[in-house]
GROMACS .gro file of C-alpha atoms in nm:
model
  263
    1UNK     CA    1  -1.036  -1.729   1.509
    2UNK     CA    2  -1.153  -1.417   1.326
    3UNK     CA    3  -1.184  -1.451   0.948
    4UNK     CA    4  -0.918  -1.297   0.724
    5UNK     CA    5  -1.168  -1.208   0.453
    6UNK     CA    6  -1.232  -0.877   0.275
    7UNK     CA    7  -1.140  -0.577   0.497
    8UNK     CA    8  -1.397  -0.329   0.620
    9UNK     CA    9  -1.440   0.037   0.526
   10UNK     CA   10  -1.115   0.211   0.430
   11UNK     CA   11  -0.927  -0.104   0.320
   12UNK     CA   12  -1.157  -0.180   0.025
   13UNK     CA   13  -0.959  -0.085  -0.285
   14UNK     CA   14  -0.932  -0.242  -0.628
   15UNK     CA   15  -0.614  -0.407  -0.744
   16UNK     CA   16  -0.499  -0.204  -1.042
   17UNK     CA   17  -0.201  -0.373  -1.197
   18UNK     CA   18  -0.078  -0.720  -1.275
   19UNK     CA   19   0.161  -0.896  -1.042
   20UNK     CA   20   0.506  -0.744  -0.999
   21UNK     CA   21   0.655  -1.089  -0.988
   22UNK     CA   22   0.643  -1.157  -1.361
   23UNK     CA   23   0.950  -1.167  -1.576
   24UNK     CA   24   1.033  -1.032  -1.916
   25UNK     CA   25   1.274  -0.788  -2.068
   26UNK     CA   26   1.213  -0.414  -2.088
   27UNK     CA   27   1.334  -0.155  -2.335
   28UNK     CA   28   1.247   0.130  -2.101
   29UNK     CA   29   1.518   0.394  -2.086
   30UNK     CA   30   1.608   0.460  -1.723
   31UNK     CA   31   1.818   0.749  -1.588
   32UNK     CA   32   2.148   0.629  -1.449
   33UNK     CA   33   2.235   0.669  -1.083
   34UNK     CA   34   2.594   0.779  -1.036
   35UNK     CA   35   2.748   0.519  -0.808
   36UNK     CA   36   3.109   0.616  -0.881
   37UNK     CA   37   3.093   0.891  -0.618
   38UNK     CA   38   3.039   0.838  -0.246
   39UNK     CA   39   2.664   0.768  -0.211
   40UNK     CA   40   2.453   1.011  -0.013
   41UNK     CA   41   2.384   0.879   0.340
   42UNK     CA   42   2.032   0.802   0.457
   43UNK     CA   43   1.847   1.079   0.637
   44UNK     CA   44   1.644   0.936   0.926
   45UNK     CA   45   1.309   1.113   0.958
   46UNK     CA   46   1.160   0.885   1.223
   47UNK     CA   47   1.124   1.159   1.486
   48UNK     CA   48   0.903   1.382   1.269
   49UNK     CA   49   0.558   1.464   1.402
   50UNK     CA   50   0.406   1.463   1.054
   51UNK     CA   51   0.492   1.182   0.816
   52UNK     CA   52   0.437   1.258   0.448
   53UNK     CA   53   0.503   0.932   0.265
   54UNK     CA   54   0.514   0.863  -0.108
   55UNK     CA   55   0.479   0.504  -0.228
   56UNK     CA   56   0.597   0.391  -0.571
   57UNK     CA   57   0.477   0.050  -0.683
   58UNK     CA   58   0.210  -0.172  -0.833
   59UNK     CA   59  -0.075  -0.388  -0.705
   60UNK     CA   60   0.140  -0.521  -0.420
   61UNK     CA   61   0.147  -0.175  -0.262
   62UNK     CA   62  -0.187  -0.033  -0.378
   63UNK     CA   63  -0.351  -0.077  -0.036
   64UNK     CA   64  -0.046  -0.004   0.177
   65UNK     CA   65  -0.081   0.371   0.225
   66UNK     CA   66  -0.421   0.379   0.391
   67UNK     CA   67  -0.332   0.095   0.627
   68UNK     CA   68  -0.005   0.261   0.730
   69UNK     CA   69  -0.195   0.583   0.797
   70UNK     CA   70  -0.450   0.403   1.010
   71UNK     CA   71  -0.201   0.202   1.214
   72UNK     CA   72   0.037   0.488   1.292
   73UNK     CA   73  -0.232   0.745   1.372
   74UNK     CA   74  -0.430   0.503   1.590
   75UNK     CA   75  -0.123   0.383   1.777
   76UNK     CA   76   0.051   0.719   1.812
   77UNK     CA   77  -0.189   1.014   1.854
   78UNK     CA   78   0.110   1.252   1.849
   79UNK     CA   79   0.175   1.159   1.485
   80UNK     CA   80  -0.009   1.244   1.166
   81UNK     CA   81   0.038   1.061   0.837
   82UNK     CA   82  -0.035   1.144   0.476
   83UNK     CA   83   0.042   0.902   0.193
   84UNK     CA   84   0.053   0.936  -0.185
   85UNK     CA   85   0.081   0.642  -0.424
   86UNK     CA   86   0.247   0.651  -0.767
   87UNK     CA   87   0.142   0.343  -0.962
   88UNK     CA   88   0.299   0.151  -1.246
   89UNK     CA   89   0.381  -0.210  -1.342
   90UNK     CA   90   0.750  -0.193  -1.242
   91UNK     CA   91   0.993   0.071  -1.117
   92UNK     CA   92   1.161   0.104  -1.455
   93UNK     CA   93   0.824   0.191  -1.612
   94UNK     CA   94   0.751   0.440  -1.335
   95UNK     CA   95   1.091   0.610  -1.366
   96UNK     CA   96   1.052   0.646  -1.744
   97UNK     CA   97   0.788   0.913  -1.673
   98UNK     CA   98   0.979   1.217  -1.552
   99UNK     CA   99   0.681   1.362  -1.365
  100UNK     CA  100   0.682   1.056  -1.138
  101UNK     CA  101   1.041   1.116  -1.029
  102UNK     CA  102   0.978   1.490  -0.996
  103UNK     CA  103   0.724   1.415  -0.723
  104UNK     CA  104   1.024   1.351  -0.497
  105UNK     CA  105   1.101   1.723  -0.511
  106UNK     CA  106   0.811   1.784  -0.274
  107UNK     CA  107   0.988   1.946   0.020
  108UNK     CA  108   0.732   1.810   0.267
  109UNK     CA  109   0.805   1.442   0.202
  110UNK     CA  110   0.957   1.246   0.489
  111UNK     CA  111   0.971   0.892   0.347
  112UNK     CA  112   0.961   0.722   0.007
  113UNK     CA  113   0.876   0.353  -0.033
  114UNK     CA  114   0.987   0.182  -0.354
  115UNK     CA  115   0.823  -0.145  -0.460
  116UNK     CA  116   0.823  -0.301  -0.805
  117UNK     CA  117   1.182  -0.397  -0.878
  118UNK     CA  118   1.162  -0.654  -1.156
  119UNK     CA  119   1.294  -0.996  -1.060
  120UNK     CA  120   1.287  -1.354  -1.184
  121UNK     CA  121   1.060  -1.598  -1.003
  122UNK     CA  122   1.304  -1.877  -1.084
  123UNK     CA  123   1.607  -1.675  -0.979
  124UNK     CA  124   1.777  -1.761  -1.308
  125UNK     CA  125   1.743  -1.418  -1.475
  126UNK     CA  126   1.894  -1.091  -1.360
  127UNK     CA  127   1.721  -0.761  -1.429
  128UNK     CA  128   1.867  -0.409  -1.414
  129UNK     CA  129   1.831  -0.215  -1.089
  130UNK     CA  130   1.912   0.133  -1.218
  131UNK     CA  131   1.553   0.255  -1.173
  132UNK     CA  132   1.551   0.170  -0.803
  133UNK     CA  133   1.896   0.322  -0.759
  134UNK     CA  134   1.788   0.641  -0.934
  135UNK     CA  135   1.479   0.676  -0.716
  136UNK     CA  136   1.682   0.619  -0.399
  137UNK     CA  137   1.939   0.877  -0.502
  138UNK     CA  138   1.668   1.129  -0.596
  139UNK     CA  139   1.493   1.080  -0.262
  140UNK     CA  140   1.811   1.124  -0.058
  141UNK     CA  141   1.894   1.442  -0.250
  142UNK     CA  142   1.576   1.584  -0.093
  143UNK     CA  143   1.653   1.445   0.257
  144UNK     CA  144   1.374   1.188   0.220
  145UNK     CA  145   1.420   0.854   0.393
  146UNK     CA  146   1.416   0.585   0.118
  147UNK     CA  147   1.277   0.240   0.198
  148UNK     CA  148   1.299  -0.048  -0.049
  149UNK     CA  149   0.999  -0.282  -0.038
  150UNK     CA  150   1.088  -0.640  -0.140
  151UNK     CA  151   0.759  -0.819  -0.199
  152UNK     CA  152   0.644  -1.106   0.018
  153UNK     CA  153   0.691  -1.458  -0.124
  154UNK     CA  154   0.419  -1.638  -0.310
  155UNK     CA  155   0.230  -1.897  -0.111
  156UNK     CA  156   0.437  -2.207  -0.040
  157UNK     CA  157   0.764  -2.054  -0.159
  158UNK     CA  158   0.952  -1.912   0.143
  159UNK     CA  159   1.281  -1.925  -0.050
  160UNK     CA  160   1.145  -1.655  -0.279
  161UNK     CA  161   1.108  -1.420   0.018
  162UNK     CA  162   1.476  -1.457   0.106
  163UNK     CA  163   1.588  -1.428  -0.256
  164UNK     CA  164   1.394  -1.107  -0.320
  165UNK     CA  165   1.516  -0.959   0.008
  166UNK     CA  166   1.876  -1.040  -0.089
  167UNK     CA  167   1.822  -0.872  -0.427
  168UNK     CA  168   1.715  -0.552  -0.256
  169UNK     CA  169   2.010  -0.570  -0.018
  170UNK     CA  170   2.232  -0.575  -0.327
  171UNK     CA  171   2.063  -0.257  -0.450
  172UNK     CA  172   2.122  -0.092  -0.112
  173UNK     CA  173   2.487  -0.196  -0.129
  174UNK     CA  174   2.519   0.017  -0.443
  175UNK     CA  175   2.288   0.300  -0.337
  176UNK     CA  176   2.233   0.295   0.042
  177UNK     CA  177   1.869   0.270   0.143
  178UNK     CA  178   1.655   0.120   0.415
  179UNK     CA  179   1.536  -0.227   0.316
  180UNK     CA  180   1.215  -0.362   0.469
  181UNK     CA  181   1.251  -0.738   0.541
  182UNK     CA  182   0.893  -0.809   0.438
  183UNK     CA  183   0.951  -1.162   0.309
  184UNK     CA  184   1.139  -1.258   0.623
  185UNK     CA  185   0.857  -1.125   0.841
  186UNK     CA  186   0.604  -1.328   0.644
  187UNK     CA  187   0.820  -1.640   0.659
  188UNK     CA  188   0.860  -1.614   1.035
  189UNK     CA  189   0.490  -1.552   1.095
  190UNK     CA  190   0.396  -1.854   0.886
  191UNK     CA  191   0.634  -2.073   1.088
  192UNK     CA  192   0.454  -1.972   1.407
  193UNK     CA  193   0.103  -1.956   1.255
  194UNK     CA  194   0.098  -2.193   0.956
  195UNK     CA  195  -0.274  -2.146   0.899
  196UNK     CA  196  -0.258  -1.768   0.878
  197UNK     CA  197  -0.420  -1.656   0.554
  198UNK     CA  198  -0.170  -1.393   0.446
  199UNK     CA  199  -0.237  -1.444   0.074
  200UNK     CA  200  -0.540  -1.387  -0.143
  201UNK     CA  201  -0.679  -1.686  -0.331
  202UNK     CA  202  -0.434  -1.623  -0.617
  203UNK     CA  203  -0.148  -1.720  -0.384
  204UNK     CA  204   0.037  -1.405  -0.489
  205UNK     CA  205  -0.121  -1.086  -0.358
  206UNK     CA  206  -0.160  -1.006   0.011
  207UNK     CA  207  -0.489  -1.068   0.186
  208UNK     CA  208  -0.624  -0.826   0.443
  209UNK     CA  209  -0.414  -0.991   0.714
  210UNK     CA  210  -0.106  -0.991   0.491
  211UNK     CA  211  -0.144  -0.620   0.421
  212UNK     CA  212  -0.177  -0.549   0.794
  213UNK     CA  213   0.140  -0.748   0.867
  214UNK     CA  214   0.331  -0.559   0.598
  215UNK     CA  215   0.196  -0.223   0.716
  216UNK     CA  216   0.295  -0.300   1.076
  217UNK     CA  217   0.648  -0.363   0.952
  218UNK     CA  218   0.659  -0.027   0.778
  219UNK     CA  219   0.511   0.139   1.086
  220UNK     CA  220   0.806   0.025   1.298
  221UNK     CA  221   1.057   0.124   1.029
  222UNK     CA  222   0.905   0.470   0.983
  223UNK     CA  223   0.848   0.556   1.350
  224UNK     CA  224   1.123   0.345   1.513
  225UNK     CA  225   0.859   0.246   1.770
  226UNK     CA  226   0.851  -0.132   1.827
  227UNK     CA  227   0.549  -0.311   1.686
  228UNK     CA  228   0.554  -0.559   1.974
  229UNK     CA  229   0.430  -0.292   2.215
  230UNK     CA  230   0.139  -0.179   1.996
  231UNK     CA  231  -0.189  -0.175   2.182
  232UNK     CA  232  -0.483  -0.379   2.058
  233UNK     CA  233  -0.678  -0.197   1.787
  234UNK     CA  234  -1.042  -0.315   1.773
  235UNK     CA  235  -1.088  -0.148   1.433
  236UNK     CA  236  -0.845  -0.396   1.279
  237UNK     CA  237  -1.023  -0.720   1.191
  238UNK     CA  238  -0.774  -0.944   1.369
  239UNK     CA  239  -0.803  -1.085   1.719
  240UNK     CA  240  -0.607  -0.950   2.013
  241UNK     CA  241  -0.386  -1.259   2.006
  242UNK     CA  242  -0.325  -1.229   1.633
  243UNK     CA  243  -0.233  -0.861   1.651
  244UNK     CA  244   0.004  -0.931   1.940
  245UNK     CA  245   0.177  -1.212   1.749
  246UNK     CA  246   0.206  -0.997   1.436
  247UNK     CA  247   0.374  -0.724   1.640
  248UNK     CA  248   0.610  -0.965   1.812
  249UNK     CA  249   0.720  -1.115   1.479
  250UNK     CA  250   0.775  -0.774   1.318
  251UNK     CA  251   0.997  -0.655   1.602
  252UNK     CA  252   1.182  -0.986   1.627
  253UNK     CA  253   1.271  -0.986   1.257
  254UNK     CA  254   1.363  -0.616   1.250
  255UNK     CA  255   1.595  -0.671   1.546
  256UNK     CA  256   1.769  -0.944   1.347
  257UNK     CA  257   1.758  -0.759   1.014
  258UNK     CA  258   1.749  -0.382   1.082
  259UNK     CA  259   1.588  -0.206   0.789
  260UNK     CA  260   1.812   0.098   0.804
  261UNK     CA  261   2.124  -0.071   0.933
  262UNK     CA  262   2.334   0.048   0.636
  263UNK     CA  263   2.386   0.420   0.610
   0.00000   0.00000   0.00000
């Protein structure tokens, strides 16, 4: 079994922000998304040759862009990928800076990934979702495919993965968006491979293997090409068997829970 320790070369990045899973109230003023009118449908940009992806989020998505670029370009030589990351503690903090939202006016963007919706670890507190709704609406106004990124569960807490996924489904019900079933993918993989080290030692952030699993999920969502037929990539520090299982789980879960099934 190959070690799941620190990634090589391009995957070595510092974690910038504190966990997105903390709770606490916020006085940040967030633009309101108008949900009284018929919401704009989702534009599917999966057939593009050049993916220009913007990622909004915190430390849970800080390494995602480079890994998505690597996976898609190595698997599909007909595609090119460029990613940009906009960082902040939570989406409501990010949206409070107008220049962050204005980045969605880039006419070359194909996809926008939104991570950092505030939620309660206990499930007992409800936090506003207007920031996520506003970002989704702003992306769709520019014909960008929006993808909500519910974080993976903390180690030993699979129920959290389902709860956070359900929260993001509720956001999509108000402002239609793709929703990546990240927590469900992680839960399924850990059923089949209980010893997989998807978490860092803090039990919260993704390890190298966890980031690869999440990026493979986004690769299938973005390209619509099944992860279970990905060829072995020797530059990824996972065995052939591990990569194959990761791909099978991603496609299995996305077949059950299509990310862009609501439009």
